[in-house]
Coordinates of C-alpha atoms and ligand atoms in Angstrom, one line a residue:
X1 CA 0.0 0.0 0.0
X2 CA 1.2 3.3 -0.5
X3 CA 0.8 6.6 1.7
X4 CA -1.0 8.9 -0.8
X5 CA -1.3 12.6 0.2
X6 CA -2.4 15.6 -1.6
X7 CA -0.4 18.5 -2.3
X8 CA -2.8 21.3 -3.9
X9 CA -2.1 23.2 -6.8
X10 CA -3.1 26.1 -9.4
X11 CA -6.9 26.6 -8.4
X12 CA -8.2 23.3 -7.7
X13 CA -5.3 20.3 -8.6
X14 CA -3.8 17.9 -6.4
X15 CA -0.4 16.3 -7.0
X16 CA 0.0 13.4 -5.3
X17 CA 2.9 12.9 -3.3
X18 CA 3.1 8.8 -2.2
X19 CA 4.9 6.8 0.2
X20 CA 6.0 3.6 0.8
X21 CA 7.5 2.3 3.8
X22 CA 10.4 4.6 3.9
X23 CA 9.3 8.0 5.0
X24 CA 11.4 10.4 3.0
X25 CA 11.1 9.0 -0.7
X26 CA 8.5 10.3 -2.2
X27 CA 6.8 9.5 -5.7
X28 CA 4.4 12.7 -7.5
X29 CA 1.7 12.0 -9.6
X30 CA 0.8 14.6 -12.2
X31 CA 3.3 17.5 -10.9
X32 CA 1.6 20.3 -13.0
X33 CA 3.5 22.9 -10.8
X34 CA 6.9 22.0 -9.5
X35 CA 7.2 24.9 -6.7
X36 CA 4.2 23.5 -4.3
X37 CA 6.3 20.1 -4.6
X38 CA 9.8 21.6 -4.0
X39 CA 8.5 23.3 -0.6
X40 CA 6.6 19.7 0.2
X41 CA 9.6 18.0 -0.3
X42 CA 11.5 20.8 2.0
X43 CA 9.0 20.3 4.8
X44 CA 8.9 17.0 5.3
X45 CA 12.8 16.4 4.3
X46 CA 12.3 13.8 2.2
X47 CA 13.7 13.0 -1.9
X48 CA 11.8 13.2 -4.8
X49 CA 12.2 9.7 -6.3
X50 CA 9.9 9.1 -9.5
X51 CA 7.3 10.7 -11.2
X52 CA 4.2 9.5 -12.6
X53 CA 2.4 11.1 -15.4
X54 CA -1.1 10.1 -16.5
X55 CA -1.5 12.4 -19.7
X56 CA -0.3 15.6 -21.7
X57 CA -2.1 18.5 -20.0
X58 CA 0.5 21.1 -19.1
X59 CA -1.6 21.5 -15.4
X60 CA -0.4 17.3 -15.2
X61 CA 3.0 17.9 -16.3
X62 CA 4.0 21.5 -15.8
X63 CA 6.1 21.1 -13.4
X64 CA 8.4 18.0 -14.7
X65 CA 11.4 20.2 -16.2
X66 CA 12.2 22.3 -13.1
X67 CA 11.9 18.8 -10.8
X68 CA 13.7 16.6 -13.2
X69 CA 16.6 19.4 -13.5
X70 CA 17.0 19.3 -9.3
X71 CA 16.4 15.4 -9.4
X72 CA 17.6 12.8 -11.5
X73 CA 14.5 10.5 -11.5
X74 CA 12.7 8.1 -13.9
X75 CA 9.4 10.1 -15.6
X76 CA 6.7 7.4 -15.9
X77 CA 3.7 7.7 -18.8
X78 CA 2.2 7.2 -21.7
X79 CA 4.4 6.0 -24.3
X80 CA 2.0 7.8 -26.9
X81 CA 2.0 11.2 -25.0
X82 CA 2.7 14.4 -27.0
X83 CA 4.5 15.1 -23.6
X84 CA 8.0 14.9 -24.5
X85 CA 9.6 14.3 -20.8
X86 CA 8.7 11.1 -20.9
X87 CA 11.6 8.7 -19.5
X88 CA 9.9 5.5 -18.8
X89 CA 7.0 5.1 -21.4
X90 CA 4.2 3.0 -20.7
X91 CA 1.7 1.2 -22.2
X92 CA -1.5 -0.6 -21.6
X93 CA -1.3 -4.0 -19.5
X94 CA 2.4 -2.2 -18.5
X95 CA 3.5 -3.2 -14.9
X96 CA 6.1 -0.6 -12.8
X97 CA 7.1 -1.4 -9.1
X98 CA 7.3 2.1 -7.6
X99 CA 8.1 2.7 -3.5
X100 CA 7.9 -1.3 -3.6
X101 CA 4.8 -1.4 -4.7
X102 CA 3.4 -2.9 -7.6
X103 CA 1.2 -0.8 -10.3
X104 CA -0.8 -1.8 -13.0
X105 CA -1.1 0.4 -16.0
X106 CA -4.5 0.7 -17.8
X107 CA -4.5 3.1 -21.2
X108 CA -8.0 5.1 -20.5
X109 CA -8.3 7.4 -23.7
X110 CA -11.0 9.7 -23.7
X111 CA -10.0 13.1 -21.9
X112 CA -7.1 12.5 -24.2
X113 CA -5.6 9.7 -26.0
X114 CA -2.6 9.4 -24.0
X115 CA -4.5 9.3 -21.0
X116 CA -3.7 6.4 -18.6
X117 CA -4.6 4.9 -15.1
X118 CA -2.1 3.5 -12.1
X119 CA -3.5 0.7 -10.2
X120 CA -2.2 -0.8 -7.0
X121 CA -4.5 -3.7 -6.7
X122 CA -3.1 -5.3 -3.8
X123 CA -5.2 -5.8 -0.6
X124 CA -6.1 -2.1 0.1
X125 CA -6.7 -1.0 -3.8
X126 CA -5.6 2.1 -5.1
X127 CA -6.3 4.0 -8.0
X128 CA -4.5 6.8 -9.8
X129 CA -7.1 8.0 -12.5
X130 CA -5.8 11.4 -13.4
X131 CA -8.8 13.3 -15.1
X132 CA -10.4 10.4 -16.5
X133 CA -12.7 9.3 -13.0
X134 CA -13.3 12.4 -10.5
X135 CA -15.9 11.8 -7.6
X136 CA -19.4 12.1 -8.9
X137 CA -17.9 13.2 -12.9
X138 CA -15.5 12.0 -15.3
X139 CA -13.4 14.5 -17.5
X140 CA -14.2 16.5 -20.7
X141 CA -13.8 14.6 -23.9
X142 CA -11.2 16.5 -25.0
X143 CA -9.4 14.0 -27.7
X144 CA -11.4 10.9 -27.3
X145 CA -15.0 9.4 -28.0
X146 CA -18.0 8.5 -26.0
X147 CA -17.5 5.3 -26.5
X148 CA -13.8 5.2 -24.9
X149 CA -15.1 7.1 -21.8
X150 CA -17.6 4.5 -21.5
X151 CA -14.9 1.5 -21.8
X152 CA -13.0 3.7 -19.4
X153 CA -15.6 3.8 -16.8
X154 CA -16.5 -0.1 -17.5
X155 CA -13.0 -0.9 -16.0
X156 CA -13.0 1.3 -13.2
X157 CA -16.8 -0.2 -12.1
X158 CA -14.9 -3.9 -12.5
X159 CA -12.7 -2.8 -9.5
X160 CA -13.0 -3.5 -6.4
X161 CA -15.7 -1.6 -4.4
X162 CA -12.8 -0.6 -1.7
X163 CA -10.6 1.1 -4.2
X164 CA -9.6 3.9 -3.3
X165 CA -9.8 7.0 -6.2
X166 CA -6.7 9.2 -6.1
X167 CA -9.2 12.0 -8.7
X168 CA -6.5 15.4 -9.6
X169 CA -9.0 18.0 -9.4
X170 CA -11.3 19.3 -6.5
X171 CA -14.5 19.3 -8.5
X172 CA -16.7 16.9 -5.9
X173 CA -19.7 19.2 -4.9
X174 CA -20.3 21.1 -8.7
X175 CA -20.1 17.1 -9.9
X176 CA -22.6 16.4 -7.0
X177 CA -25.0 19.2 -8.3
X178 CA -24.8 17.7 -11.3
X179 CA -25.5 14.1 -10.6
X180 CA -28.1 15.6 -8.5
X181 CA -30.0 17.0 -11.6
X182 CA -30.0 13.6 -13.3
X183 CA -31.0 11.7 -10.3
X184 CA -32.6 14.2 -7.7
X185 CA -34.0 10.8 -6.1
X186 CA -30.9 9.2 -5.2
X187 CA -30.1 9.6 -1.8
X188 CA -26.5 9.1 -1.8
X189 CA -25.9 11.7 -3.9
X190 CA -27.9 13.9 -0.8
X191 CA -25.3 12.0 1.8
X192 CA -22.4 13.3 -0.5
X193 CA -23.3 16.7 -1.1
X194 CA -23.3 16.9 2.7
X195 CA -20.4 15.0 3.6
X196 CA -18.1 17.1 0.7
X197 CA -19.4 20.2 1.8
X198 CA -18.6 19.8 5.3
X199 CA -15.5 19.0 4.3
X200 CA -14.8 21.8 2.0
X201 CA -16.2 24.7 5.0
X202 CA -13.4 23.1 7.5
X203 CA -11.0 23.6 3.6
X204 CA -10.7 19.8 3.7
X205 CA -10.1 17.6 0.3
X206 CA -13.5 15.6 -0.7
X207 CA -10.7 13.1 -2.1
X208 CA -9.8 9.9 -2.3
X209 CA -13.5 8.6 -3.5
X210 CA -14.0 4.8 -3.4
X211 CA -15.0 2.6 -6.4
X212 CA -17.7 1.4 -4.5
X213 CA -19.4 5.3 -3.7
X214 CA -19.0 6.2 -7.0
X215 CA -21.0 3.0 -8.4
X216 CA -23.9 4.9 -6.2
X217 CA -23.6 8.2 -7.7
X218 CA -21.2 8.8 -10.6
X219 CA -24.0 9.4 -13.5
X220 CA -21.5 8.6 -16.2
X221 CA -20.7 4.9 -13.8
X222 CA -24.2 4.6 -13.9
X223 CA -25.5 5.0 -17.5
X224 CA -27.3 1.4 -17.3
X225 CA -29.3 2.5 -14.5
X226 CA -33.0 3.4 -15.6
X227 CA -32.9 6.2 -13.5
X228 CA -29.7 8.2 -15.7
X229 CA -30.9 6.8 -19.3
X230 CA -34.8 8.0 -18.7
X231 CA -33.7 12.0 -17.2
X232 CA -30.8 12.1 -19.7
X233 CA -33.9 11.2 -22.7
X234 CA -36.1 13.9 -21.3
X235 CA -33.3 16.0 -21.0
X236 CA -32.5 16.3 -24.7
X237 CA -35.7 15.0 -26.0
X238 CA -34.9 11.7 -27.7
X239 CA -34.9 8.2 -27.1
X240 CA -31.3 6.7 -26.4
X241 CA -30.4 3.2 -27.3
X242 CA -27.6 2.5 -25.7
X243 CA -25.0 3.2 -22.9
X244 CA -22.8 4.9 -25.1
X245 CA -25.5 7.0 -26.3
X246 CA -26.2 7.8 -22.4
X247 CA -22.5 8.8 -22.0
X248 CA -22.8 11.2 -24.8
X249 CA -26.4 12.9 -23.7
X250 CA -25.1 13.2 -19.9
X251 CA -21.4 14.4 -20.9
X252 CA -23.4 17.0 -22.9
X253 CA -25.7 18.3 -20.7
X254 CA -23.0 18.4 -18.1
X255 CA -20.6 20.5 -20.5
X256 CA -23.5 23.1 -20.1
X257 CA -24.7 22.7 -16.9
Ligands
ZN301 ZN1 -6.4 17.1 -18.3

């Protein structure tokens, strides 16, 4: 298992900064900004040791060129990013050990079509999903298609119900709203809202989500349910005949939401 905590940057990331079992090696995920990592690593004395990097976006990478000028460590991603400071490229089914852990790399194309996924699946799961899964919404579809969103959310719903989501962006309680709109009758979407905004008064992250909370209220995890398909039909007036179709009516009414 690894220690994840978040280190916020630019108006609503987080960079992840993990642990393993030695407390002053630390691992970043998606270091869009490498100051708010350099005064992390100053404060709790510990050594940058890798970098992981789940797609292109310069708030996901910005921050790569300063750290990797201070610290000679390995650059994990895509191997098809546009991203050139790639030094370990990955690809899907790729396996990395990182802090003695094990992680499992899943290509997730739809934000963009570099985008990939980190999963420790050992006991106490964990998931590193960039801005493809974010508690209660997925990401924009920049690059990719409806239908690689979908297959995106199909794997994440096939994991474990305890896995915990590592989400880069503190969007929880608009995403709630949302969800809220296509399912005002889902009560754990009520329990949420509550729980995040709480959270947020005392300046508290909403993350890490779990696989299991988000199979209760993510609308684009849920576009099966009867509930999402019917209010996403009304919403723009036709009938839809599939899940894809679902993805694409929801993700569009949530783009102007
Ligand atoms: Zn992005």
């Amino acid at each position: 298992m690894l220690h994840a905590h978040p280190i916020p940057a630019f108006d609503d990331n987080y960079i992840w900064a993990l642990r393993g079992h030695t407390p002053d090696k630390i691992v970043v995920v998606d270091p869009g900004d490498a100051d708010v990592v350099l005064s992390y690593l100053r404060n709790h004395e510990a050594q940058l040791v890798g970098i992981l990097v789940t797609h292109h976006h310069w708030d996901h990478t910005g921050g790569v060129e300063a750290l990797t000028e201070r610290f000679n460590v390995p650059v994990y991603g895509p191997a098809n990013s546009p991203f050139s400071g790639i030094t370990e490229p990955l690809e899907d089914g790729s396996e990395i050990e990182v802090l003695d852990n094990r992680l499992q790399v899943r290509a997730v194309p739809g934000h963009t079509l570099d985008h990939i996924a980190y999963l420790q699946p050992d006991q106490r799961p964990q998931l590193f999903c960039g801005d493809t899964l974010f508690l209660a919404g997925c990401g924009r579809l920049f690059e990719g298609t409806p239908q690689q969103m979908q297959a995106a959310m199909d794997y994440f719903a096939s994991l474990p119900d305890e896995t915990e989501v590592f989400c880069t962006h503190e969007y929880s309680i608009a995403n709630l709203r949302f969800a809220q709109a296509v399912e005002p009758q889902n009560a754990a979407i009520t329990r949420a809202l509550e729980r995040c905004t709480e959270r947020r008064q005392d300046k508290r992250p909403t993350l890490p989500s779990t696989i299991g909370a988000e199979r209760q209220y993510n609308p684009y995890m849920r576009t099966r349910e009867a509930s999402v398909k019917s209010s996403a039909e009304q919403h723009c007036g036709r009938g839809l005949i599939n899940e894809i179709e679902v993805f694409a009516a929801v993700r569009e009414w949530k783009n102007n939401f």
